[in-house]
Short mmCIF file of C-alpha atoms in Angstrom, two decimals:
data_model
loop_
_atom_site.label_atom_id
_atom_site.label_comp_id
_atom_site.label_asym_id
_atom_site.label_seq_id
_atom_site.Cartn_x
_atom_site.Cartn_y
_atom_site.Cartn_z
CA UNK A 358 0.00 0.00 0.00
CA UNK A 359 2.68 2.34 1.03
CA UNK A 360 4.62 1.59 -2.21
CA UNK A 361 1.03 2.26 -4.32
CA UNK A 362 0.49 5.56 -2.68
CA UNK A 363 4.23 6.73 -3.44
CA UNK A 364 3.66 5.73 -7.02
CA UNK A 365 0.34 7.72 -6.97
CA UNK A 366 2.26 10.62 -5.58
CA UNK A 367 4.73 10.25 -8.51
CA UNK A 368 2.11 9.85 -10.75
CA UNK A 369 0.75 13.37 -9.39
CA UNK A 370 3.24 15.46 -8.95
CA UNK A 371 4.14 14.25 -12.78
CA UNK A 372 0.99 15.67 -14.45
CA UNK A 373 1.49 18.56 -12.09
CA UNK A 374 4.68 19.42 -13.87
CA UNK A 375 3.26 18.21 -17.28
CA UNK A 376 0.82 20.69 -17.14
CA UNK A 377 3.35 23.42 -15.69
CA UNK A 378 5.38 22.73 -18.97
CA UNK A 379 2.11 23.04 -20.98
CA UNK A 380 1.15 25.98 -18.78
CA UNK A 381 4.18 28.21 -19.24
CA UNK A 382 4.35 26.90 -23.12
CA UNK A 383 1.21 28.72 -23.22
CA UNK A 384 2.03 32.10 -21.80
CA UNK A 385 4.79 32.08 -24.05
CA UNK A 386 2.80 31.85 -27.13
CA UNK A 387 0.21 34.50 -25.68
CA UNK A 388 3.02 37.07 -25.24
CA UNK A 389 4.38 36.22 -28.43
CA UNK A 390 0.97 36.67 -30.08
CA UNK A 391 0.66 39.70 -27.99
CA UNK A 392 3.92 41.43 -29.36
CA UNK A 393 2.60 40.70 -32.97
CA UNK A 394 -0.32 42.22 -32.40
CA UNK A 395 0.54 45.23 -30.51
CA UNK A 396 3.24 45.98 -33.49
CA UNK A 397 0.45 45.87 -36.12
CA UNK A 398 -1.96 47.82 -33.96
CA UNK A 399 1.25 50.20 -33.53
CA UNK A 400 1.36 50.21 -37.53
CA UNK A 401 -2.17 50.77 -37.75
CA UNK A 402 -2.15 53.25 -35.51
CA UNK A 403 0.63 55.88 -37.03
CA UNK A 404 -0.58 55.01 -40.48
CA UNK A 405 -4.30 55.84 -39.32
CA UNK A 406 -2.76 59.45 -37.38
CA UNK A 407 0.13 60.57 -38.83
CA UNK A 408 -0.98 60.30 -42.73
CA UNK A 409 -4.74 62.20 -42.02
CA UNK A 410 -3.33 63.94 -39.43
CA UNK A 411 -0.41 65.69 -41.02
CA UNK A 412 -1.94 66.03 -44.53
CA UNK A 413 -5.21 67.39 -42.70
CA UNK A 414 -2.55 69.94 -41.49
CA UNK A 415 -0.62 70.63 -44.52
CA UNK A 416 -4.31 71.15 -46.36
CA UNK A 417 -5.50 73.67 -44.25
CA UNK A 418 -2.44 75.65 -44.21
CA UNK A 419 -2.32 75.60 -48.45
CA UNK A 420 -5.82 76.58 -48.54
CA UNK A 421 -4.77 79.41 -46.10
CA UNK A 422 -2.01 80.20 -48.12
CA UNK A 423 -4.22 80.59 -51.40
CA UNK A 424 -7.43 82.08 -50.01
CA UNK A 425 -4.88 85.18 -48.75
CA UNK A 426 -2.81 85.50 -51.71
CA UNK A 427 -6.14 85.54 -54.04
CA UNK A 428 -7.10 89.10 -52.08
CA UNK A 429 -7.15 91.97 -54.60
CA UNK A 430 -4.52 94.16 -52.15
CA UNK A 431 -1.66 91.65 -52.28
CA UNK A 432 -2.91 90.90 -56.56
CA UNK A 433 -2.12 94.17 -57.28
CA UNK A 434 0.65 95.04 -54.65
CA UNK A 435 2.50 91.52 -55.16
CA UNK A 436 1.23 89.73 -58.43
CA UNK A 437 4.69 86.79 -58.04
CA UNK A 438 3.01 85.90 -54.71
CA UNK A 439 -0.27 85.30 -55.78
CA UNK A 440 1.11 83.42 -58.85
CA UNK A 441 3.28 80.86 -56.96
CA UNK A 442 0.57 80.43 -54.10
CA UNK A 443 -1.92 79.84 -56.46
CA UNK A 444 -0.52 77.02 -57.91
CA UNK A 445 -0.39 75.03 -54.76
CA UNK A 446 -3.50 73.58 -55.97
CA UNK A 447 -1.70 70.78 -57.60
CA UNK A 448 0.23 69.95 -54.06
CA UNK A 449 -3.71 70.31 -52.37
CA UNK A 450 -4.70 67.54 -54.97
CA UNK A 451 -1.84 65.34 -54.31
CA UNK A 452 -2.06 65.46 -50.09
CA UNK A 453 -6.05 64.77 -50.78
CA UNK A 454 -5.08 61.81 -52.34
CA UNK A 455 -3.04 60.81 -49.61
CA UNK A 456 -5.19 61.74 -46.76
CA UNK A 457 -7.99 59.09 -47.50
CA UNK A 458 -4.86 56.54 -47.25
CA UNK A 459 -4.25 56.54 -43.57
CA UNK A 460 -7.74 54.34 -43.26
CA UNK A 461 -9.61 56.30 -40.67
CA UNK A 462 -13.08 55.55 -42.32
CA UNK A 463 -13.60 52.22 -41.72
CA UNK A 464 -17.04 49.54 -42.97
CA UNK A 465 -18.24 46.68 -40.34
CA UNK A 466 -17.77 43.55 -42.77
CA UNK A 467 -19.89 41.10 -40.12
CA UNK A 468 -23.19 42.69 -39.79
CA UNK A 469 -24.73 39.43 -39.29
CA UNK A 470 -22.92 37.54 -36.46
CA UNK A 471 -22.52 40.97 -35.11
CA UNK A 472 -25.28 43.45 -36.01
CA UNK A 473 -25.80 46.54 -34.16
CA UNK A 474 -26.54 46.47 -30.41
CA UNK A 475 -26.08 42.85 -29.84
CA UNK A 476 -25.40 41.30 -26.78
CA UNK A 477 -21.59 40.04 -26.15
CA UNK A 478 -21.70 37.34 -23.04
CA UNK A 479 -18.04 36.65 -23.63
CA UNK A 480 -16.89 40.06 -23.48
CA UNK A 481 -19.55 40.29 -20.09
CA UNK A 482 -18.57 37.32 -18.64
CA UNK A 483 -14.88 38.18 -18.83
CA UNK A 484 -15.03 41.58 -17.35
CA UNK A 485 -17.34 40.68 -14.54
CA UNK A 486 -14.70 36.64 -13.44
CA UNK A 487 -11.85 37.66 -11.11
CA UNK A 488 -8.38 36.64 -12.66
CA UNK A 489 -6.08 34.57 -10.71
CA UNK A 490 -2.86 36.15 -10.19
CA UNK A 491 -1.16 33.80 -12.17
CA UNK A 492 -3.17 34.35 -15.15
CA UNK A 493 -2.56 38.51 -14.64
CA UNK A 494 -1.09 39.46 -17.71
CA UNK A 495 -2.03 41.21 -21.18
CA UNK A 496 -4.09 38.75 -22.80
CA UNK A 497 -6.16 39.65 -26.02
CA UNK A 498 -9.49 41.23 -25.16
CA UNK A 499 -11.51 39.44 -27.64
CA UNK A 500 -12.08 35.51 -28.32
CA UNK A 501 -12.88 33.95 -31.57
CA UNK A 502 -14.60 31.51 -29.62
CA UNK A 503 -18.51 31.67 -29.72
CA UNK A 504 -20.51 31.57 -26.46
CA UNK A 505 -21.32 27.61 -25.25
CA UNK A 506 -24.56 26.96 -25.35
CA UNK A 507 -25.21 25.39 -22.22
CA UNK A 508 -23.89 28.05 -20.28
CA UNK A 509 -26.93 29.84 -19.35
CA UNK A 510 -26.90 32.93 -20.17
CA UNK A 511 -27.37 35.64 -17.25
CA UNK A 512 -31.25 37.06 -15.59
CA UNK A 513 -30.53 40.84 -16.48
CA UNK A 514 -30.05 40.03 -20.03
CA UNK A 515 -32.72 37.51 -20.58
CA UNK A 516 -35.33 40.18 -19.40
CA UNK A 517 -35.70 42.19 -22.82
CA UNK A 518 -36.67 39.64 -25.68
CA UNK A 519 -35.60 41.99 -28.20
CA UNK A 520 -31.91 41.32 -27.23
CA UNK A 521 -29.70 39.69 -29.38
CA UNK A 522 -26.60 37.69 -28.55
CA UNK A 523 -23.55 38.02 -30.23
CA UNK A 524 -21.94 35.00 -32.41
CA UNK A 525 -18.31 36.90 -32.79
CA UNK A 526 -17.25 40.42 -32.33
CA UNK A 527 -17.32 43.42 -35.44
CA UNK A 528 -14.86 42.91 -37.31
CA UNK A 529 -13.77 46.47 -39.53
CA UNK A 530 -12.14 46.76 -42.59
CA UNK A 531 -10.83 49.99 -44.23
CA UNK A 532 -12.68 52.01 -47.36
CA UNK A 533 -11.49 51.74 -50.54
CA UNK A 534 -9.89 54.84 -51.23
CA UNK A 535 -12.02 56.67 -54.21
CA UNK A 536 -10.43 60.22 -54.09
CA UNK A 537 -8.47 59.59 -56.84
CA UNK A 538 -11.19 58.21 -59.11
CA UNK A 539 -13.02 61.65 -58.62
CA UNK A 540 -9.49 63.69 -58.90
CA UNK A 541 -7.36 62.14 -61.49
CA UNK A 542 -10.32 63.08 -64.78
CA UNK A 543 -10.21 66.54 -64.03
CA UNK A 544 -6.46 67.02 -63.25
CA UNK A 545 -5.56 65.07 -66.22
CA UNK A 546 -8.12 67.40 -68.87
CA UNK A 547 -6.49 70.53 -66.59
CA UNK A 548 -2.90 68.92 -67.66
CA UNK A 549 -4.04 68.03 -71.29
CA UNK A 550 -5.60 72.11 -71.80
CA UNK A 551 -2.36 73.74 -70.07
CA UNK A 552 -0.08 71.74 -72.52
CA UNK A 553 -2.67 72.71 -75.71
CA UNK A 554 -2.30 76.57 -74.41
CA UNK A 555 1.93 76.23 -73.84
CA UNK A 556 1.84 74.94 -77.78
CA UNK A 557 -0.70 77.65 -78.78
CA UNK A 558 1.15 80.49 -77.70
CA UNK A 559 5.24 79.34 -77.22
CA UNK A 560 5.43 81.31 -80.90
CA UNK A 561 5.86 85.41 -80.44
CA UNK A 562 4.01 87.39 -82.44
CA UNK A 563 4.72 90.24 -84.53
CA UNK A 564 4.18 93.60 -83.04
CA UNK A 565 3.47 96.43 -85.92
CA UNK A 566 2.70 99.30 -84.55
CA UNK A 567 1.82 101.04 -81.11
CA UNK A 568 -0.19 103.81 -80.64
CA UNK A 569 -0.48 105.66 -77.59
CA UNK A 570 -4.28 107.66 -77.15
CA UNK A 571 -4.49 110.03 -74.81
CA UNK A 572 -6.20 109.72 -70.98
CA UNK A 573 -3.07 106.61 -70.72
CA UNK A 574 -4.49 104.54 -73.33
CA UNK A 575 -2.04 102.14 -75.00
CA UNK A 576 -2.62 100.31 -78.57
CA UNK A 577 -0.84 97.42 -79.66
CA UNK A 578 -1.04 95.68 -82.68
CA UNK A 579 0.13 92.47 -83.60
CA UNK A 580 0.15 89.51 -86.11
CA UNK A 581 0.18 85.94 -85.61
CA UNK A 582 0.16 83.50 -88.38
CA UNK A 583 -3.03 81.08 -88.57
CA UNK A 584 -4.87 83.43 -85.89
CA UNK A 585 -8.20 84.01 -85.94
CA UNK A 586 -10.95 85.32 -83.51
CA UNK A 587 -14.51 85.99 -83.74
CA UNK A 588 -15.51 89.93 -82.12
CA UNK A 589 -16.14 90.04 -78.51
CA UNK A 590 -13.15 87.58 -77.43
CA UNK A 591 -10.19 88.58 -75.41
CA UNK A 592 -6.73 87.27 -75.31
CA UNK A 593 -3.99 86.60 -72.84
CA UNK A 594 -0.79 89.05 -72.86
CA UNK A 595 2.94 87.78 -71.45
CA UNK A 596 5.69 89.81 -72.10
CA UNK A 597 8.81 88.01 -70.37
CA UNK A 598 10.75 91.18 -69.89
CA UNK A 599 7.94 92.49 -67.77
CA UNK A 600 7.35 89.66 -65.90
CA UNK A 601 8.57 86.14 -65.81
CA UNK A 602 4.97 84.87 -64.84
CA UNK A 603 2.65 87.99 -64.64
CA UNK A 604 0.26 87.87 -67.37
CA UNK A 605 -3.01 89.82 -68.20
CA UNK A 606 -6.25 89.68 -70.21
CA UNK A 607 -7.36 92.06 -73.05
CA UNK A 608 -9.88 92.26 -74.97
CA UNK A 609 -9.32 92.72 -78.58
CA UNK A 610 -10.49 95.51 -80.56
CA UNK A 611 -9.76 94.43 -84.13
CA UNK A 612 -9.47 91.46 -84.92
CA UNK A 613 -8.56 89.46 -88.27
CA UNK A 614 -10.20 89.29 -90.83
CA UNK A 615 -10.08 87.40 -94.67
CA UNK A 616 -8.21 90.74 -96.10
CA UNK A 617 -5.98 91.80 -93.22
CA UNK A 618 -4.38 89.33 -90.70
CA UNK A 619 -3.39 92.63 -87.64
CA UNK A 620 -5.75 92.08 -84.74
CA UNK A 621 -4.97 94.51 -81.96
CA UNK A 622 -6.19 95.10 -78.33
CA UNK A 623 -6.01 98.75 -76.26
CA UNK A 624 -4.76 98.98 -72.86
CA UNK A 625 -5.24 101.36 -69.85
CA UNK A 626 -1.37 102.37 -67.68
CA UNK A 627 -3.67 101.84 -64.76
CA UNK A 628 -0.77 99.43 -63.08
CA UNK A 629 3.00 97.93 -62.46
CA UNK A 630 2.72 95.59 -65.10
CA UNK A 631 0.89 98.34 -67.63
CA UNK A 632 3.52 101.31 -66.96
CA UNK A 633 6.75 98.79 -67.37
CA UNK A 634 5.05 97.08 -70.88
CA UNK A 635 4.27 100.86 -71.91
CA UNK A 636 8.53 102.17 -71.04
CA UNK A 637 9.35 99.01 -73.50
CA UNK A 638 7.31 99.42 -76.09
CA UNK A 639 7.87 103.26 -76.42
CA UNK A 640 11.36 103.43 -75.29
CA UNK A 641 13.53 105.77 -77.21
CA UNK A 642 10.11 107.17 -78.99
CA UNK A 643 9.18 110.52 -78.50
CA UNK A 644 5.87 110.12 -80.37
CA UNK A 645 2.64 109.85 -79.52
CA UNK A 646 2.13 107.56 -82.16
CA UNK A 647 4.39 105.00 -84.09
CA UNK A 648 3.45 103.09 -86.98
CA UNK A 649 6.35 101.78 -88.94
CA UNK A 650 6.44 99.12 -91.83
CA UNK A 651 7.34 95.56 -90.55
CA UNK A 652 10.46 95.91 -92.18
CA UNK A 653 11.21 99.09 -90.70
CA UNK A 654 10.14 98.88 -87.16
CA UNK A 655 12.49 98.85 -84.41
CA UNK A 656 13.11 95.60 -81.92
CA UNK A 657 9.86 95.08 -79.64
CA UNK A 658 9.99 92.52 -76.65
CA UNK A 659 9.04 89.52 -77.25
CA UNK A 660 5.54 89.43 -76.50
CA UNK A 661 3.58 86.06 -76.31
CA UNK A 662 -0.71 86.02 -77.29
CA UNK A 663 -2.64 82.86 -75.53
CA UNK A 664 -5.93 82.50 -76.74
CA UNK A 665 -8.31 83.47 -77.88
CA UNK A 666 -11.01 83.04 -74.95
CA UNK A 667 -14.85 83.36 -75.66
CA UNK A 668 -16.78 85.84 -74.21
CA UNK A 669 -20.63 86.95 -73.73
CA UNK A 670 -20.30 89.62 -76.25
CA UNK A 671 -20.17 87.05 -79.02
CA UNK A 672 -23.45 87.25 -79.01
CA UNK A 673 -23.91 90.70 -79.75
CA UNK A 674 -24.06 89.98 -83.19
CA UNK A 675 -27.00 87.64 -82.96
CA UNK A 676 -29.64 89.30 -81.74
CA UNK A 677 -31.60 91.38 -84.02
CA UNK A 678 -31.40 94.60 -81.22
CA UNK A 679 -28.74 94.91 -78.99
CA UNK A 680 -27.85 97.49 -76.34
CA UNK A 681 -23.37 98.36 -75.81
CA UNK A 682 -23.46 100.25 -72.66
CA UNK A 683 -19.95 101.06 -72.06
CA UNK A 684 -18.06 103.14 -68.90
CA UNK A 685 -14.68 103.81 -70.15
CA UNK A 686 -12.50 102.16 -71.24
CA UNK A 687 -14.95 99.17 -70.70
CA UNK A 688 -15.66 100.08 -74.28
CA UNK A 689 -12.77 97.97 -75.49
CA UNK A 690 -15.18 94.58 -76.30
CA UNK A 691 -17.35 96.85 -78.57
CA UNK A 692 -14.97 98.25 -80.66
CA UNK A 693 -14.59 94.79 -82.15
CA UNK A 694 -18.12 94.70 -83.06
CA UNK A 695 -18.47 97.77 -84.37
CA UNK A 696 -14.51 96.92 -86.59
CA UNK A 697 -16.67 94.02 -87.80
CA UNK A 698 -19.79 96.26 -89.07
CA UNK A 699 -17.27 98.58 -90.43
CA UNK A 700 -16.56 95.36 -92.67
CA UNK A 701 -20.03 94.26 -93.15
CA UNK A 702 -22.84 94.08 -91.64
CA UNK A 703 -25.56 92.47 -93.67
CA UNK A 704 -24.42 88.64 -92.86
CA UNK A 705 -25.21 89.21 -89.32
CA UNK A 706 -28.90 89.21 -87.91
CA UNK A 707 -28.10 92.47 -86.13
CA UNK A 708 -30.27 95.18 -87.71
CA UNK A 709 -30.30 97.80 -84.40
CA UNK A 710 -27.42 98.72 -82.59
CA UNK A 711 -27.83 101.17 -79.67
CA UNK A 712 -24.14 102.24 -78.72
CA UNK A 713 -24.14 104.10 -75.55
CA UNK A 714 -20.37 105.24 -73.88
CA UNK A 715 -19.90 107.18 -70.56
CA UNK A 716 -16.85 109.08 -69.94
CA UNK A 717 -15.53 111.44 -67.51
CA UNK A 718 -12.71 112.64 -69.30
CA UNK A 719 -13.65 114.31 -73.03
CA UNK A 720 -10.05 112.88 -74.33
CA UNK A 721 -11.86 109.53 -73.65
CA UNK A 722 -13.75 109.47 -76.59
CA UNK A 723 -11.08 110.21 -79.08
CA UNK A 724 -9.70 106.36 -78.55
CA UNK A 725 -12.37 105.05 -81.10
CA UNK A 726 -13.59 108.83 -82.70
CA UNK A 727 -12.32 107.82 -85.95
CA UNK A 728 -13.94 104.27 -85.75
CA UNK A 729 -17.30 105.55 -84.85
CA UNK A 730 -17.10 108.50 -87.38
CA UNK A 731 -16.15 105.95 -90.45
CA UNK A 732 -19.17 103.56 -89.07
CA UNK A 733 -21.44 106.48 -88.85
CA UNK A 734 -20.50 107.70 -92.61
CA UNK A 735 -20.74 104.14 -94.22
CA UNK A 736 -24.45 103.38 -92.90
CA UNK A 737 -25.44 107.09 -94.11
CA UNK A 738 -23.87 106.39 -97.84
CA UNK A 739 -26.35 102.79 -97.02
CA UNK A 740 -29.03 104.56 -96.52
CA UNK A 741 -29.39 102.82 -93.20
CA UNK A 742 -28.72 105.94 -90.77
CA UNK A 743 -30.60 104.09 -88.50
CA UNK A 744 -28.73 101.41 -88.23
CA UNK A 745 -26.64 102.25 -84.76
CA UNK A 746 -27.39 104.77 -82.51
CA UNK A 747 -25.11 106.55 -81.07
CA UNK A 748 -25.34 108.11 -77.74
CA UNK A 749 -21.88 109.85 -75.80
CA UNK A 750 -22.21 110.71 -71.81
CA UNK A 751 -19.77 113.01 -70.30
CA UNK A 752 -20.06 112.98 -66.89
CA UNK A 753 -17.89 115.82 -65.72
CA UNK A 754 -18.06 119.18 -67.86
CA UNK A 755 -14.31 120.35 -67.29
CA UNK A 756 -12.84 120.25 -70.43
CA UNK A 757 -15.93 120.89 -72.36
CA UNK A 758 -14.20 123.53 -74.17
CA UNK A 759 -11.72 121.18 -75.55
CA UNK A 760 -14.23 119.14 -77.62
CA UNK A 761 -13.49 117.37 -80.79
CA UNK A 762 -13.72 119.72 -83.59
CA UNK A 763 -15.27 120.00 -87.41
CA UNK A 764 -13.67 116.30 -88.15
CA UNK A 765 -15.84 114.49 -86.04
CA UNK A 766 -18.90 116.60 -86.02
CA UNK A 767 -21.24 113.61 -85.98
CA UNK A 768 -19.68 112.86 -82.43
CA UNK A 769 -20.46 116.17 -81.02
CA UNK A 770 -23.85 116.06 -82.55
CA UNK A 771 -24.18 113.23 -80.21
CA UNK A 772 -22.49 113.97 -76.96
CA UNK A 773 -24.62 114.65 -73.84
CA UNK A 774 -23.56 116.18 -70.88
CA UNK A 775 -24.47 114.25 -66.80
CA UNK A 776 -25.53 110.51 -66.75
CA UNK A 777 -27.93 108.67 -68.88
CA UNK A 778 -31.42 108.18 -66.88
CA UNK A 779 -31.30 104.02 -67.46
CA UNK A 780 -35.00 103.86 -66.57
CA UNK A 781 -36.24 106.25 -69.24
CA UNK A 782 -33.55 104.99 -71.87
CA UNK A 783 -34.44 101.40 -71.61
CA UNK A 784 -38.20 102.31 -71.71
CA UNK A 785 -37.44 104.21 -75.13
CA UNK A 786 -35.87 101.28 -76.29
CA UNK A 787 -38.72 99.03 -75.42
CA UNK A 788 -41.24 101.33 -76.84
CA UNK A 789 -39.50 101.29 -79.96
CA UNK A 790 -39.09 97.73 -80.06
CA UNK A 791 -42.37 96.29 -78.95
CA UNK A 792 -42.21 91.65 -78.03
CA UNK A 793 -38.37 91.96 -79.49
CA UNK A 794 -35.71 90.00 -77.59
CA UNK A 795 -33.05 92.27 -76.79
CA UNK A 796 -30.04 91.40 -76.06
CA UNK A 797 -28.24 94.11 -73.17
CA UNK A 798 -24.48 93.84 -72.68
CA UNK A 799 -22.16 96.03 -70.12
CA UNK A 800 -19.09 96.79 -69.48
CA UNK A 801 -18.41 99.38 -66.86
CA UNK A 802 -18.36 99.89 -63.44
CA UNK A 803 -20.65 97.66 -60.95
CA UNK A 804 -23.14 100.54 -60.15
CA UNK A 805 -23.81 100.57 -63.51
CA UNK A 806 -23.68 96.66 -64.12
CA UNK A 807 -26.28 96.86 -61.13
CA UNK A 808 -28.44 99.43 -62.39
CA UNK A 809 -28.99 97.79 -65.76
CA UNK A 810 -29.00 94.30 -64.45
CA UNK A 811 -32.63 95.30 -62.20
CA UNK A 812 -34.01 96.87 -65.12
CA UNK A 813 -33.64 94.10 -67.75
CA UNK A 814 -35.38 91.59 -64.96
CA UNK A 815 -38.27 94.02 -63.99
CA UNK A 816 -40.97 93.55 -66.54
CA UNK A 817 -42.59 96.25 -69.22
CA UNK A 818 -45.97 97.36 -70.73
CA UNK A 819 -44.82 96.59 -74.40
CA UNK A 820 -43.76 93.14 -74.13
CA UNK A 821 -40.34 93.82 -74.50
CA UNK A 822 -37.97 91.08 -72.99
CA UNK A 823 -34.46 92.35 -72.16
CA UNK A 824 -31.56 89.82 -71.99
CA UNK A 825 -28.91 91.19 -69.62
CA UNK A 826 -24.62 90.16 -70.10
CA UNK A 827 -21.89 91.72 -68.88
CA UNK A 828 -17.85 91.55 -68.85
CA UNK A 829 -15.31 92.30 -66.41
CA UNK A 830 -12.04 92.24 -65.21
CA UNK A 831 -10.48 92.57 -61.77
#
């Protein structure tokens, strides 16, 4: 007996140790499970911060960066700075694309062993046992294991019958990301139009004469082989001696036609970039006006034309009364029109034209005198006198004296003194042009813009319907 108990003993204290071994075994491959685990959770953790986080960051401060340096103050103070800023846009796209990578928006892939609200008595079960000390150490907080099922399950949870248990715990998997589906079209068309526009215009163009009109008015033009342009359109200017990057839009007021290929734009010295383009183009001149044969004309800059851009004045031409309201030298987009009519006008449906110009200055009007004088004298040998109607506005009366003289009487015949009265004009206009479409386009200052922009909405007595457009710069 004695000899049987001692071998019992053995026996004993043998699967004691046997399951000692198994026992530490086991800890060993929890910790090493745990290390794994904490290292992807580590990964998943500065991939899911650091990437959203510090693009977030970088974002905001680009957007910052753009929104400030697109302010009119530091466009016309600081035109390099708004330039480079500006075309952070393309680093904004790229960090977008990158901040949907970090995996922050995540999808529950097992709705069904795991829907919403669900019941867990694993995860319950565990946080409510007492752990023996020996069994204190970081273990995984989930199991893979499902709950037994003859293990009852406990009185506070059985109460509600609308409670579901648990088979597994959510499981979460990271969007797709789809940024760059929505990104990549547009930026590769933006890519695709900015390389059509570098081929367009990497070809100078020949600068024949410059003209300078009085109140700082500069004309330039130019010829470009295979050019063309319909009246109405402006172009883009870049003159590399004036600025490496700073580039401007002008309308054009003449532009080619089948008999001559010189299409020409006017400009106002109103700025930096206008006064330094003026000092080249009339350096060493002492003239007022220079027009020299290509042969003969002295070494320009280089001067660089992208375009040309459409416009709503296009569609001056196609209605069959339109209305020009122009304030200053926001006449610029008509005097393409009215270049055109000087050409021809019977192919167009135009068949009214009421041309109506404010000014302050009277030296204002002598930009286009001659253009508006040769118009005026070609309808009246047409016998369509009619045709265009001419109406001047000369808002301040110094100068009055200093009027155009005997060569452009028609103009004077036409010049009013104070500011049109928009109301009455418009109501003229209707009156004389009872269920027409007319088409209104301005170019001027906002009041103005404003003013006619209420009046072509508000309705009339003569079932006249006004169309309202209008064209400006800043």
């Amino acid at each position: 007996k004695m000899t049987g108990a001692k071998t019992n003993r053995k026996l004993v204290m043998h699967g004691e140790m046997q399951g000692k071994g198994q026992f530490s075994l086991g800890r060993g491959e929890i910790t090493q499970q745990l290390s794994s685990r904490d290292k992807y959770q580590m990964q998943n953790y500065l991939m899911s911060v650091l990437v959203p986080g510090l693009t977030g960051v970088i974002m905001v401060l680009v957007l910052f960066l753009m929104c400030t340096a697109s302010t009119y103050a530091i466009r016309v103070s600081n035109y390099d700075v708004f330039w480079y800023t500006h075309n952070l846009f393309f680093v904004f796209y790229m960090l977008l694309m990158l901040h949907v990578s970090g995996g922050v928006l995540k999808y529950q892939t097992n709705l069904e062993e795991h829907p919403p609200g669900c019941f867990n008595p694993n995860k319950t079960l565990r946080q409510n046992m007492t752990v023996p000390k020996a069994f204190d150490q970081p273990f995984p907080d989930y199991t893979t294991e499902p709950f037994p099922e003859d293990l009852a399950v406990p009185e506070p949870f059985v109460q509600n019958n609308f409670m579901r248990i648990c088979s597994e715990e959510p499981k979460f998997q990271s969007h797709f990301p789809e940024t760059w589906f929505w990104i990549s079209g547009p930026l590769c068309l933006y890519c695709v139009e900015r390389l059509y526009r570098y081929i367009r215009s990497n070809k100078p163009v020949t600068i024949t004469s410059v003209i300078s009109h009085p109140s700082n008015v500069l004309e330039v033009r130019m010829m470009k082989d295979d050019f063309k342009a319909r009246p109405g359109q402006y172009v883009i200017l870049h003159c590399p001696r004036v600025s490496a990057l700073e580039s401007h839009p002008f309308t054009l007021t003449m532009c080619p036609t089948d008999t001559k290929a010189t299409f020409g734009v006017h400009l106002k010295v109103v700025g930096d970039w206008t006064e330094r383009f003026r000092d080249l183009l009339l350096l060493h001149s002492n003239q007022d006006t220079e027009i020299l044969p290509i042969f003969q004309q002295r070494r320009y800059p280089k001067l660089y034309v992208d375009g040309p851009f459409g416009s709503p004045f296009e569609e001056s031409l196609n209605y069959e009364v339109s209305i020009c309201v122009a304030g200053g030298i926001g006449v610029t987009p008509f005097a393409s029109v009215l270049n055109t009519l000087l050409d021809g006008w019977k192919c167009y449906k135009l068949r009214r034209l009421y041309f109506i110009w404010v000014c302050r200055d009277i030296e204002s009007f002598r930009w286009f005198a001659d253009l508006l004088c040769m118009l005026h004298n070609k309808l009246w040998q047409e016998n369509r006198p009619d045709y265009i109607n001419i109406q001047l506005y000369l808002s301040q009366t110094d100068g009055i004296q200093k009027i155009i003289g005997e060569k452009y009487q028609a103009l004077n015949s036409r010049l009013l003194l104070g500011r049109p009265r928009w109301k009455l004009l418009l109501d003229e206009i209707a009156k004389c042009n009872r269920r027409k479409t007319i088409g209104v386009f301005c170019c001027g200052p906002s009041k103005i813009s404003k003013i006619l922009h209420k009046l072509s909405n508000s309705s009339n007595s003569y079932g006249t319907r006004f169309e309202y457009n209008k064209e400006s710069f800043s």
